Each structure stands twice: as structure tokens, then as C-alpha cells.
Tab-separated table of C-alpha atoms in Angstrom:
chain	number	residue	atom	x	y	z
A	1	MET	CA	-144.529	21.697	-40.703
A	2	THR	CA	-147.706	21.175	-39.867
A	3	LEU	CA	-150.436	24.175	-41.594
A	4	GLU	CA	-151.214	24.955	-37.938
A	5	GLU	CA	-147.567	25.550	-37.834
A	6	LEU	CA	-146.649	27.684	-41.250
A	7	TYR	CA	-149.760	29.967	-40.023
A	8	ARG	CA	-148.169	30.921	-36.993
A	9	LEU	CA	-145.187	31.765	-39.250
A	10	LEU	CA	-146.903	33.321	-41.224
A	11	ARG	CA	-148.588	35.055	-38.784
A	12	SER	CA	-145.511	36.215	-36.205
A	13	GLY	CA	-143.730	37.160	-39.965
A	14	HIS	CA	-146.545	39.125	-40.957
A	15	ILE	CA	-147.746	40.891	-37.339
A	16	GLN	CA	-143.378	41.893	-37.690
A	17	THR	CA	-143.637	43.918	-40.722
A	18	GLN	CA	-146.977	45.598	-39.700
A	19	GLY	CA	-145.344	46.612	-37.136
A	20	ILE	CA	-141.981	48.308	-38.287
A	21	VAL	CA	-143.876	49.559	-41.110
A	22	ASP	CA	-146.236	51.523	-38.671
A	23	THR	CA	-143.579	52.234	-36.244
A	24	LEU	CA	-141.273	53.808	-38.961
A	25	HIS	CA	-142.157	57.594	-38.346
A	26	GLU	CA	-141.911	58.516	-42.738
A	27	PRO	CA	-145.411	58.253	-44.122
A	28	LEU	CA	-145.559	54.604	-46.262
A	29	ILE	CA	-147.367	53.549	-48.780
A	30	VAL	CA	-147.435	50.533	-51.307
A	31	LEU	CA	-148.485	51.387	-54.595
A	32	ASP	CA	-149.345	48.608	-57.517
A	33	LYS	CA	-149.170	48.749	-60.891
A	34	ALA	CA	-151.709	51.406	-61.853
A	35	PHE	CA	-150.553	52.987	-58.694
A	36	THR	CA	-153.568	52.348	-56.498
A	37	VAL	CA	-152.936	52.784	-52.721
A	38	CYS	CA	-152.713	48.691	-51.335
A	39	ASN	CA	-151.504	49.606	-47.956
A	40	ALA	CA	-150.475	52.670	-45.395
A	41	ASN	CA	-149.229	53.399	-42.437
A	42	PRO	CA	-150.366	55.401	-39.590
A	43	ALA	CA	-147.969	57.975	-39.858
A	44	PHE	CA	-149.912	59.108	-43.565
A	45	TYR	CA	-152.821	59.389	-42.565
A	46	ARG	CA	-151.108	61.282	-40.099
A	47	THR	CA	-148.879	63.401	-42.054
A	48	PHE	CA	-151.618	64.592	-45.234
A	49	GLY	CA	-154.564	64.423	-42.668
A	50	THR	CA	-156.710	61.599	-44.165
A	51	ASP	CA	-157.897	57.686	-43.074
A	52	MET	CA	-157.892	54.698	-44.716
A	53	ASP	CA	-161.048	54.793	-46.653
A	54	GLY	CA	-159.928	57.899	-48.142
A	55	THR	CA	-156.704	56.151	-48.898
A	56	ILE	CA	-156.644	52.656	-49.782
A	57	GLY	CA	-158.335	51.907	-52.725
A	58	HIS	CA	-157.502	54.999	-54.309
A	59	SER	CA	-154.739	56.140	-56.965
A	60	LEU	CA	-152.358	57.773	-55.367
A	61	PHE	CA	-152.849	60.919	-58.438
A	62	GLU	CA	-156.040	61.047	-56.445
A	63	LEU	CA	-155.370	61.584	-53.545
A	64	GLY	CA	-155.379	65.378	-51.314
A	65	ASN	CA	-157.975	67.016	-54.527
A	66	GLY	CA	-154.635	65.438	-57.100
A	67	GLN	CA	-151.537	66.576	-55.021
A	68	TRP	CA	-149.490	64.479	-56.451
A	69	ASP	CA	-150.162	64.751	-59.579
A	70	ILE	CA	-147.393	66.594	-60.626
A	71	PRO	CA	-146.431	64.838	-64.314
A	72	GLU	CA	-142.522	64.636	-63.413
A	73	LEU	CA	-143.271	62.157	-60.455
A	74	ARG	CA	-145.907	59.740	-62.758
A	75	MET	CA	-143.549	59.936	-64.807
A	76	LEU	CA	-140.275	58.837	-62.362
A	77	LEU	CA	-143.648	56.188	-60.975
A	78	SER	CA	-144.042	54.266	-64.220
A	79	ASP	CA	-140.303	54.016	-64.591
A	80	VAL	CA	-139.814	51.984	-61.179
A	81	VAL	CA	-142.102	48.943	-61.797
A	82	PRO	CA	-141.293	48.132	-65.860
A	83	LYS	CA	-137.527	49.394	-65.392
A	84	ALA	CA	-136.993	47.803	-61.500
A	85	SER	CA	-135.612	51.148	-60.906
A	86	ALA	CA	-135.623	53.007	-58.195
A	87	ILE	CA	-136.858	57.276	-57.345
A	88	VAL	CA	-134.512	58.161	-54.540
A	89	GLY	CA	-135.165	61.342	-52.944
A	90	TYR	CA	-137.109	63.051	-55.308
A	91	GLN	CA	-138.228	66.334	-53.678
A	92	VAL	CA	-141.700	67.749	-53.891
A	93	ASN	CA	-142.554	71.029	-53.252
A	94	HIS	CA	-146.347	72.118	-53.184
A	95	ASP	CA	-148.763	73.330	-50.520
A	96	PHE	CA	-149.926	70.919	-49.158
A	97	PRO	CA	-154.315	71.238	-47.764
A	98	GLY	CA	-154.256	71.731	-44.124
A	99	LEU	CA	-149.565	71.164	-43.858
A	100	GLY	CA	-148.902	74.975	-46.079
A	101	GLU	CA	-146.019	74.924	-48.149
A	102	ARG	CA	-143.551	72.179	-47.771
A	103	SER	CA	-140.492	69.611	-49.074
A	104	MET	CA	-141.355	66.145	-49.689
A	105	CYS	CA	-138.335	64.075	-50.552
A	106	VAL	CA	-140.289	60.836	-52.042
A	107	THR	CA	-138.473	57.533	-52.627
A	108	ALA	CA	-139.966	54.802	-54.157
A	109	ARG	CA	-138.495	51.284	-54.966
A	110	GLN	CA	-140.188	48.348	-56.720
A	111	LEU	CA	-141.092	45.194	-54.218
A	112	ALA	CA	-140.374	41.994	-55.584
A	113	ILE	CA	-142.240	39.184	-54.658
A	114	PRO	CA	-140.644	35.741	-55.261
A	115	GLY	CA	-143.818	33.597	-57.669
A	116	ASN	CA	-145.564	36.558	-57.119
A	117	ASN	CA	-146.420	38.077	-60.223
A	118	SER	CA	-148.687	41.202	-58.956
A	119	SER	CA	-145.901	43.684	-59.050
A	120	GLN	CA	-145.963	46.244	-55.864
A	121	MET	CA	-143.895	49.546	-55.512
A	122	LEU	CA	-143.361	51.228	-52.359
A	123	VAL	CA	-143.383	54.709	-51.538
A	124	VAL	CA	-141.482	56.551	-48.377
A	125	PHE	CA	-142.016	60.291	-48.010
A	126	GLU	CA	-140.164	62.766	-45.719
A	127	ASP	CA	-140.366	65.800	-45.064
A	128	VAL	CA	-137.397	68.053	-45.697
A	129	THR	CA	-138.941	70.892	-45.039
A	130	ASP	CA	-137.552	71.712	-41.542
A	131	ARG	CA	-134.200	70.720	-42.335
A	132	GLN	CA	-133.352	72.397	-45.154
A	133	ARG	CA	-134.792	75.916	-44.033
A	134	ALA	CA	-132.414	75.638	-41.067
A	135	GLU	CA	-130.050	74.492	-43.728
A	136	ALA	CA	-130.652	78.331	-45.137
A	137	ARG	CA	-131.236	79.638	-42.417
A	138	LYS	CA	-127.044	78.158	-41.456
A	139	ASP	CA	-125.575	79.651	-45.203
A	140	ILE	CA	-127.531	83.084	-44.264
A	141	LEU	CA	-125.887	83.118	-40.195
A	142	ILE	CA	-122.770	81.694	-42.146
A	143	ALA	CA	-122.861	84.964	-45.034
A	144	GLU	CA	-123.683	86.985	-41.933
A	145	THR	CA	-120.713	86.558	-40.415
A	146	ARG	CA	-118.630	86.510	-42.626
A	147	HIS	CA	-119.834	89.743	-43.905
A	148	ARG	CA	-118.975	91.406	-40.610
A	149	MET	CA	-115.881	90.283	-40.557
A	150	LYS	CA	-115.483	91.338	-43.128
A	151	ASN	CA	-116.512	95.271	-42.382
A	152	LEU	CA	-114.899	95.119	-38.840
A	153	ILE	CA	-111.461	94.664	-41.143
A	154	ALA	CA	-112.567	97.402	-43.375
A	155	THR	CA	-113.178	99.278	-40.264
A	156	VAL	CA	-109.420	98.507	-39.177
A	157	LYS	CA	-108.380	99.343	-42.277
A	158	VAL	CA	-109.956	102.778	-41.972
A	159	ILE	CA	-108.528	103.482	-38.334
A	160	ALA	CA	-105.126	102.515	-40.038
A	161	ARG	CA	-105.734	104.977	-42.595
A	162	GLN	CA	-107.146	108.088	-40.368
A	163	THR	CA	-104.569	108.212	-38.215
A	164	GLU	CA	-102.376	110.654	-38.327
A	165	VAL	CA	-98.332	109.692	-39.900
A	166	ALA	CA	-97.759	113.277	-39.847
A	167	GLY	CA	-94.590	114.219	-36.863
A	168	VAL	CA	-95.434	111.326	-35.214
A	169	THR	CA	-92.642	108.227	-34.184
A	170	GLY	CA	-94.023	104.959	-35.421
A	171	ALA	CA	-94.439	103.576	-31.619
A	172	GLU	CA	-96.737	106.704	-31.488
A	173	TYR	CA	-98.488	105.793	-34.960
A	174	ARG	CA	-99.576	102.086	-32.960
A	175	ASP	CA	-100.150	103.401	-30.272
A	176	ARG	CA	-102.011	105.949	-31.772
A	177	PHE	CA	-104.112	102.910	-33.941
A	178	LEU	CA	-104.301	100.086	-31.325
A	179	GLY	CA	-105.562	102.591	-28.515
A	180	ARG	CA	-108.520	103.362	-31.561
A	181	VAL	CA	-108.461	99.524	-32.488
A	182	ASP	CA	-109.588	98.719	-28.691
A	183	ALA	CA	-111.578	101.118	-29.002
A	184	LEU	CA	-113.925	99.939	-31.835
A	185	LEU	CA	-113.765	96.531	-30.029
A	186	ILE	CA	-114.618	97.618	-27.003
A	187	ALA	CA	-117.919	99.094	-28.857
A	188	GLN	CA	-118.455	95.033	-30.107
A	189	ASP	CA	-118.179	93.261	-27.361
A	190	PHE	CA	-120.713	96.159	-25.630
A	191	ILE	CA	-122.697	95.990	-28.667
A	192	SER	CA	-122.915	91.925	-28.638
A	193	ALA	CA	-123.074	91.735	-24.280
A	194	SER	CA	-126.452	94.289	-24.375
A	195	GLY	CA	-127.929	93.961	-27.398
A	196	ALA	CA	-130.399	97.093	-27.880
A	197	ASN	CA	-129.981	98.022	-24.247
A	198	ALA	CA	-126.740	99.539	-23.810
A	199	ASP	CA	-126.039	101.118	-20.504
A	200	LEU	CA	-124.514	104.605	-20.743
A	201	ALA	CA	-122.679	104.461	-17.673
A	202	ALA	CA	-121.459	101.176	-18.067
A	203	LEU	CA	-120.066	102.322	-21.494
A	204	ILE	CA	-118.625	105.117	-20.304
A	205	ASP	CA	-116.509	103.833	-17.972
A	206	GLN	CA	-115.593	100.415	-19.623
A	207	CYS	CA	-114.354	103.602	-22.352
A	208	LEU	CA	-113.117	105.193	-19.974
A	209	SER	CA	-110.676	102.974	-17.432
A	210	PRO	CA	-108.189	101.651	-20.530
A	211	VAL	CA	-107.109	105.034	-21.091
A	212	ALA	CA	-108.257	107.194	-17.505
A	213	GLY	CA	-107.443	104.734	-14.872
A	214	GLU	CA	-109.432	105.219	-12.101
A	215	ARG	CA	-109.275	108.862	-12.226
A	216	THR	CA	-112.689	109.540	-13.617
A	217	ASP	CA	-115.330	111.435	-11.541
A	218	LEU	CA	-118.736	109.415	-12.530
A	219	VAL	CA	-121.432	111.677	-11.600
A	220	ALA	CA	-124.224	109.633	-10.381
A	221	SER	CA	-126.823	110.402	-13.716
A	222	PRO	CA	-130.337	109.186	-14.499
A	223	ALA	CA	-129.792	105.430	-16.207
A	224	VAL	CA	-130.123	106.178	-20.146
A	225	SER	CA	-129.807	103.103	-22.366
A	226	LEU	CA	-128.734	103.593	-26.214
A	227	SER	CA	-130.019	102.483	-29.402
A	228	GLU	CA	-127.323	99.859	-31.019
A	229	ASN	CA	-125.973	102.697	-33.327
A	230	GLN	CA	-125.147	105.239	-31.307
A	231	VAL	CA	-122.627	102.525	-28.454
A	232	LEU	CA	-119.933	102.960	-31.589
A	233	PRO	CA	-119.989	107.100	-32.199
A	234	LEU	CA	-119.859	107.210	-28.749
A	235	SER	CA	-118.047	105.215	-27.145
A	236	MET	CA	-114.912	106.683	-29.960
A	237	ILE	CA	-115.678	110.244	-29.380
A	238	LEU	CA	-114.937	108.956	-25.673
A	239	HIS	CA	-111.804	107.432	-26.440
A	240	GLU	CA	-110.930	110.253	-28.678
A	241	LEU	CA	-111.774	112.771	-25.912
A	242	ALA	CA	-109.692	110.719	-23.027
A	243	VAL	CA	-106.635	110.374	-25.525
A	244	ASN	CA	-106.409	114.189	-25.473
A	245	ALA	CA	-106.986	114.370	-21.952
A	246	LEU	CA	-104.133	112.426	-20.949
A	247	LYS	CA	-101.841	113.559	-23.879
A	248	TYR	CA	-103.115	117.624	-23.327
A	249	GLY	CA	-105.339	117.222	-20.835
A	250	ALA	CA	-106.368	117.194	-17.061
A	251	LEU	CA	-104.562	113.593	-17.230
A	252	ALA	CA	-100.888	115.213	-18.473
A	253	GLY	CA	-101.104	116.657	-15.139
A	254	ASP	CA	-102.840	115.152	-11.237
A	255	GLY	CA	-106.333	116.090	-13.186
A	256	VAL	CA	-109.433	113.983	-13.621
A	257	ILE	CA	-112.040	113.753	-15.581
A	258	ARG	CA	-116.108	114.221	-14.716
A	259	VAL	CA	-118.155	113.721	-16.644
A	260	LYS	CA	-122.302	113.335	-15.900
A	261	TRP	CA	-124.944	113.639	-17.901
A	262	ASN	CA	-129.238	114.104	-17.739
A	263	THR	CA	-132.021	113.740	-20.533
A	264	GLU	CA	-134.218	116.699	-21.692
A	265	LEU	CA	-137.418	117.718	-23.775
A	266	ASP	CA	-136.263	119.430	-26.591
A	267	GLU	CA	-139.451	119.443	-28.859
A	268	GLY	CA	-141.457	116.705	-28.232
A	269	SER	CA	-138.258	114.389	-28.352
A	270	ARG	CA	-136.110	113.259	-25.544
A	271	ARG	CA	-132.252	113.461	-25.665
A	272	LEU	CA	-129.244	113.460	-23.649
A	273	VAL	CA	-127.099	116.224	-22.592
A	274	LEU	CA	-123.605	114.773	-21.391
A	275	GLN	CA	-121.609	117.138	-19.847
A	276	TRP	CA	-117.145	116.326	-19.996
A	277	GLN	CA	-115.557	118.741	-17.611
A	278	GLU	CA	-111.624	118.352	-17.048
A	279	VAL	CA	-110.104	119.709	-14.364
A	280	GLY	CA	-106.664	119.755	-12.038
A	281	GLY	CA	-105.197	119.657	-15.189
A	282	PRO	CA	-102.235	121.777	-16.631
A	283	PRO	CA	-104.145	124.975	-18.545
A	284	VAL	CA	-105.570	124.047	-21.564
A	285	ALA	CA	-105.603	126.231	-25.000
A	286	PRO	CA	-107.667	125.444	-28.213
A	287	PRO	CA	-105.754	123.078	-30.600
A	288	LYS	CA	-104.151	124.239	-33.724
A	289	HIS	CA	-105.037	121.567	-36.032
A	290	ILE	CA	-108.332	119.389	-36.357
A	291	GLY	CA	-107.501	115.629	-36.224
A	292	PHE	CA	-108.298	112.283	-36.592
A	293	GLY	CA	-110.534	112.865	-32.978
A	294	THR	CA	-111.475	116.533	-33.520
A	295	ARG	CA	-113.151	115.021	-37.468
A	296	LEU	CA	-114.443	111.858	-35.811
A	297	ILE	CA	-116.588	114.100	-33.221
A	298	ASP	CA	-117.546	116.632	-35.294
A	299	TYR	CA	-119.341	113.499	-38.102
A	300	SER	CA	-120.258	111.999	-35.489
A	301	ILE	CA	-122.381	114.029	-33.436
A	302	LYS	CA	-123.760	115.356	-37.100
A	303	ALA	CA	-124.677	111.688	-38.472
A	304	GLU	CA	-126.404	111.767	-35.487
A	305	GLY	CA	-127.988	114.810	-35.007
A	306	GLY	CA	-126.600	115.822	-32.306
A	307	SER	CA	-123.648	118.322	-31.807
A	308	ALA	CA	-120.357	119.116	-29.305
A	309	ILE	CA	-119.677	122.075	-28.213
A	310	PHE	CA	-115.724	122.567	-26.611
A	311	HIS	CA	-115.323	125.240	-24.341
A	312	HIS	CA	-111.355	126.024	-23.801
A	313	ASP	CA	-111.424	127.135	-20.216
A	314	PRO	CA	-108.269	127.744	-18.788
A	315	GLU	CA	-108.972	125.533	-15.825
A	316	GLY	CA	-109.710	122.577	-17.876
A	317	LEU	CA	-111.711	121.714	-20.877
A	318	ARG	CA	-114.903	121.480	-21.211
A	319	VAL	CA	-117.528	119.755	-24.360
A	320	GLU	CA	-120.972	119.511	-23.615
A	321	ILE	CA	-121.991	116.577	-25.784
A	322	THR	CA	-125.692	116.445	-27.231
A	323	LEU	CA	-127.658	113.522	-28.367
A	324	PRO	CA	-131.084	112.683	-29.501
A	325	ILE	CA	-132.031	108.931	-27.554
A	326	GLN	CA	-135.081	107.327	-27.594
A	327	GLN	CA	-137.245	106.881	-24.542
B	1	MET	CA	-109.051	115.567	-58.129
B	2	ALA	CA	-112.963	115.252	-59.045
B	3	SER	CA	-114.097	117.679	-62.206
B	4	SER	CA	-117.130	118.502	-60.623
B	5	SER	CA	-115.468	122.029	-58.616
B	6	THR	CA	-115.457	123.079	-62.015
B	7	ASP	CA	-118.602	123.317	-62.485
B	8	SER	CA	-121.626	125.522	-61.565
B	9	THR	CA	-123.559	123.466	-59.179
B	10	PRO	CA	-121.093	120.718	-56.946
B	11	PHE	CA	-122.293	116.763	-57.909
B	12	GLU	CA	-124.189	115.761	-54.937
B	13	ILE	CA	-123.812	111.937	-54.507
B	14	LEU	CA	-125.557	109.972	-52.020
B	15	ILE	CA	-123.958	107.427	-49.559
B	16	VAL	CA	-125.857	104.392	-47.770
B	17	GLU	CA	-123.932	102.945	-46.016
B	18	ASP	CA	-124.692	101.757	-42.499
B	19	GLU	CA	-120.557	100.860	-41.309
B	20	TYR	CA	-119.991	104.385	-38.679
B	21	LEU	CA	-116.759	104.709	-40.116
B	22	ILE	CA	-116.470	103.677	-43.233
B	23	GLY	CA	-119.162	106.094	-44.006
B	24	MET	CA	-116.635	108.541	-42.836
B	25	GLU	CA	-114.573	108.019	-44.439
B	26	LEU	CA	-116.458	107.782	-47.744
B	27	VAL	CA	-117.661	110.599	-47.028
B	28	GLN	CA	-114.354	113.071	-46.241
B	29	ILE	CA	-112.591	110.934	-49.791
B	30	LEU	CA	-115.459	113.098	-51.487
B	31	GLU	CA	-116.183	116.254	-49.757
B	32	ASP	CA	-111.765	116.149	-50.311
B	33	SER	CA	-113.120	115.886	-53.717
B	34	GLY	CA	-115.223	118.839	-54.366
B	35	TYR	CA	-118.709	116.517	-53.861
B	36	VAL	CA	-121.138	117.086	-51.765
B	37	VAL	CA	-122.089	114.693	-49.700
B	38	VAL	CA	-125.884	113.517	-48.777
B	39	GLY	CA	-126.116	111.315	-46.013
B	40	PRO	CA	-124.628	108.423	-45.359
B	41	ILE	CA	-127.856	106.903	-44.966
B	42	ALA	CA	-128.011	103.425	-42.888
B	43	THR	CA	-130.708	101.785	-43.620
B	44	VAL	CA	-132.896	100.632	-46.310
B	45	SER	CA	-136.543	102.565	-45.771
B	46	ALA	CA	-134.950	106.292	-45.025
B	47	ALA	CA	-132.633	105.586	-48.701
B	48	VAL	CA	-135.597	104.851	-50.731
B	49	ALA	CA	-137.377	107.778	-49.241
B	50	THR	CA	-134.395	110.349	-49.369
B	51	ILE	CA	-134.114	109.099	-53.177
B	52	GLU	CA	-137.443	109.607	-54.016
B	53	ARG	CA	-137.973	112.933	-52.096
B	54	ASN	CA	-134.312	114.519	-54.374
B	55	ALA	CA	-132.542	112.452	-56.650
B	56	PRO	CA	-128.604	112.591	-56.375
B	57	SER	CA	-126.273	112.609	-58.960
B	58	ALA	CA	-125.094	109.303	-58.095
B	59	CYS	CA	-125.027	107.358	-55.190
B	60	ILE	CA	-122.659	104.639	-53.896
B	61	LEU	CA	-124.330	101.848	-52.205
B	62	ASP	CA	-124.035	99.763	-50.029
B	63	VAL	CA	-125.339	96.216	-49.906
B	64	ASN	CA	-126.413	94.473	-46.807
B	65	LEU	CA	-127.615	97.358	-44.337
B	66	ARG	CA	-128.581	96.608	-41.009
B	67	GLY	CA	-128.962	92.715	-42.094
B	68	GLU	CA	-131.480	94.287	-45.154
B	69	ILE	CA	-130.427	94.073	-48.520
B	70	SER	CA	-130.574	97.326	-50.266
B	71	ALA	CA	-131.635	95.710	-53.375
B	72	PRO	CA	-135.294	98.129	-52.733
B	73	VAL	CA	-132.576	100.914	-53.338
B	74	ALA	CA	-130.783	99.622	-56.465
B	75	ASP	CA	-134.590	99.387	-57.767
B	76	CYS	CA	-135.125	103.080	-57.110
B	77	LEU	CA	-132.427	104.529	-57.643
B	78	LYS	CA	-132.855	103.100	-61.560
B	79	ALA	CA	-136.206	104.170	-61.952
B	80	LYS	CA	-134.863	107.419	-60.954
B	81	HIS	CA	-131.968	107.109	-63.629
B	82	VAL	CA	-129.767	107.429	-60.846
B	83	PRO	CA	-126.415	106.024	-61.742
B	84	PHE	CA	-124.453	104.039	-58.926
B	85	PHE	CA	-121.950	101.698	-57.618
B	86	LEU	CA	-121.752	98.968	-55.114
B	87	SER	CA	-119.697	99.612	-51.870
B	88	SER	CA	-119.718	95.972	-50.275
B	89	GLY	CA	-117.541	93.296	-49.340
B	90	TYR	CA	-119.377	90.269	-50.320
B	91	LYS	CA	-118.766	87.968	-53.664
B	92	GLN	CA	-119.433	88.315	-56.480
B	93	GLU	CA	-121.628	85.351	-57.194
B	94	THR	CA	-123.408	86.436	-53.994
B	95	ILE	CA	-123.919	90.285	-55.392
B	96	ASN	CA	-125.461	88.266	-59.296
B	97	GLN	CA	-127.996	86.624	-56.646
B	98	GLU	CA	-129.941	89.670	-56.736
B	99	PRO	CA	-131.437	91.003	-59.756
B	100	ALA	CA	-131.485	94.863	-59.062
B	101	PHE	CA	-127.933	94.442	-59.585
B	102	SER	CA	-127.377	93.375	-62.898
B	103	GLY	CA	-125.245	95.228	-64.374
B	104	ILE	CA	-123.800	97.123	-61.416
B	105	THR	CA	-120.478	96.898	-60.421
B	106	ASN	CA	-119.381	96.920	-57.274
B	107	ILE	CA	-115.448	98.220	-56.112
B	108	GLY	CA	-115.444	96.643	-53.531
B	109	LYS	CA	-114.670	97.199	-49.429
B	110	PRO	CA	-112.431	99.086	-48.699
B	111	ALA	CA	-112.256	100.698	-51.685
B	112	LYS	CA	-108.934	102.570	-51.779
B	113	PRO	CA	-109.761	106.853	-52.206
B	114	GLU	CA	-108.533	107.095	-56.137
B	115	GLN	CA	-110.187	104.134	-56.970
B	116	LEU	CA	-113.211	105.292	-55.457
B	117	VAL	CA	-113.055	109.015	-56.756
B	118	SER	CA	-112.051	107.809	-60.629
B	119	ALA	CA	-114.745	105.581	-60.623
B	120	LEU	CA	-116.767	108.333	-59.699
B	121	ASP	CA	-116.532	110.234	-62.328
B	122	LEU	CA	-116.581	107.725	-64.372
B	123	LEU	CA	-120.555	107.131	-63.724
B	124	LEU	CA	-120.837	110.653	-63.994
B	125	LYS	CA	-119.021	111.361	-67.807
B	126	ALA	CA	-121.615	108.265	-68.666
């Protein structure tokens, strides 16, 4: 091999190595025994907002106003060369100037060059901040999903406990219970589908159709959007009213349920006034006992700061519900 | 039945709970036992404001209120010396991560009605 051939071989090897190092996405530096930077790749300059002049020939622990001068890191690095050990994924959390609060994983190992006594060390920095944040978010999401699931089961248990058992058959209990669970699920679906803008007309339609089928008369009324927290109370109320209509009211005969609403200003805040009117059914009388349905309506209305007035008109039950709305 | 019905002034129990039907059942259980119920209150800020205004005799506190951890409510209750317990479906180790909840019993969610009332009686006797 001629000297020229050897030179070409070394040169192409050097260019190849330099190319690999320059292409690396992770910041990388080469340190000598005294932790002085001998070499750094473009990713290092880019990441830490520095340049060759401010890096090469300086001690790692002086770089960026001493941001790497962390006693534990210094101790670990001091062991790399003498013990030929390696640091893999040592995490440094630091507020880097211009970068902000970041988590860096530092990996360092000795660069042993055969026949050469000068020990060097290769140090790679990996920014794991975003990955860690994404993982933390995923953990929160999983915990939140689990939490919601438990709450949903707890709510179903409430419905099971609260559904009347006295004087009903097992089948009646089951149907009543499942009807209420359906009303709960309708509300859940509705919230996830519509988010913060739940349309009242659509909610009424979805709540009433499983019980009343086509026998609802939704009178054209102004568009009202409900807050997320009003969806469940309203869907439960509508379900209870519809089931009662089916048992004792208009739907027990050939009647229909007519629903219409309006909004009005009351002392500066807007409220919904909803009229539930049963027509064409058998004569109605006030209920003899207070069940879950009545209690639920009372509670919902009180909790939401509204009111529900029941008129047991002989021609059909009429309920007037008022509810504060944000608009 | 709670001993509260025989006292001259009934105990006022604050319920901090964002789940609609769970809150409703809590109200019913406590009212049936002779307590006066305040709430349910569904948000951290509203709960803190209520306690600041008028400290209740005791409180039943949910841990997650519409996505917000109720630690500020716990701190406020401690500052006002209001005894309370947690009503949460979270695992104990998750609850333990929050210092504001240290030393506070979690009766679980849902708790059985009789369990709830006896826990409350115990809390008020202490």
C-alpha cells in the first residue's frame, strides 16, 4: 500500500465517520480525560444554541454557564475512563438557557483507541422531555378513564338501589332499572358526541323516542344549548316523565306528549322554560306515593337552581320546568 | 339513625361530589338519618367558597371534581378544623400521592348507606 492509498483510505474512513456523527439527531460530544470538549456534532450546537468556538477546547462543566456542572454527573463521568465503565441513560433535569425545563438522558462511554494512550469519552445527550410528558399525559388519561368507569358503575349501583322494589315483580323491576340505565347511557353518549354544546331539541328527541316512539310532538322552539352538567339531569327527568306517561298518562291511552320551550330573562340571567303537556290520555290524578322519579326530579331541579311545577289537569299532566342556562 | 336528631342543632354535613346521581343518593341517605345537608357542591372553587363562608360540622369529599383534584378543599377543611372523609373510587396509593389527603379515611365509592352513616357518626364523635 502506497502512502497515497493509505491516506485515501484514512480520509474516506474519516469522512464516513464524520458524516455519521453529523447526521446523528442526538447531540454528541467527545471529551478528553480532563473533560475538555475535543469534538461536537451540529446537533449539539443546534440543541444548546452554541457554536464551535464556545464549545471546543472548553471543559464540559464550563459550558453554558456551568449548566452541566452537576456533582453526580461529574462523579459518574470521572469513573468512565479509569474503570472503562459506561453511563447509560443518566437523567439530568435542568432549566437550560433558551431551552427551558428539559430532561436529558446522558449516555457516556470510553473511546478506546488501540495503541493510543489518550483516553477519550463519547457523550450523547438525548432530550426525553417530550416523551416523558407524553407518558405522563397517557398515565393521567388512563387514571381518568378508570376513574370515570368506576363512577359510572357507582352511578348504576345507585340506580339499582333507588329503583323501587316494593309491590313490583322481578320483571317490572328489571325493566324499570334498565330503562334508567339506558337514560344514563343516552346522556353519556350525548355528552361525548356534543361536548359543551348539547342541543336541547336533540336531547329531548333521543330521551323520549325509546319510550314514546313517534308519539311525541316537539313544537318548534328556539335553539337552546345546555351545559355538559345539565345533560344527565335533564335526560333522567325526561325519561321519568315519559315512563310515567306510558304507565299512567297520555301514552297509556292514545295520547301524545307535547313538548315546547322558550327562554326568558330573569333578573339578568337567562333561563329555560320547558312545557311538558300530555294530551289525549286518560284522566290523571296526582301520584299516591313519592318514588325515585319524583325525588329525582325534585333533586335535579333544586341542584340546578330551577323549578318543576306539576299540574294534574284532568285532560292530561302538565309540567313546567325552569332551568338556568348560560346564554 | 344518627344521634343528630336528638341534638338541639342538627349537624350540617357538606357534600362535595360531582357525580349527579351519587350526590343525590348521599343527600337522601344523610337526610333520612336526620342530618342537614349542604350541597352537593360539584367544583373545587365553589366548595372552598362555601367552607370559607360557613364551616360545616363535617364533610364528605370526592377526590376528583370535574377533572380537578380536591386537595385545596381538603386543605381548607383542615384549616377550619372540619372533620371529613373521602368518598372516592381511587385506589389508596393514588390518594396517598396527595399530601392534603394524608391521614384521611376513604370510605370508597359507592359506600354502603349504613357504612356511610356510621363513619359519619364516628367522625362527629371524635
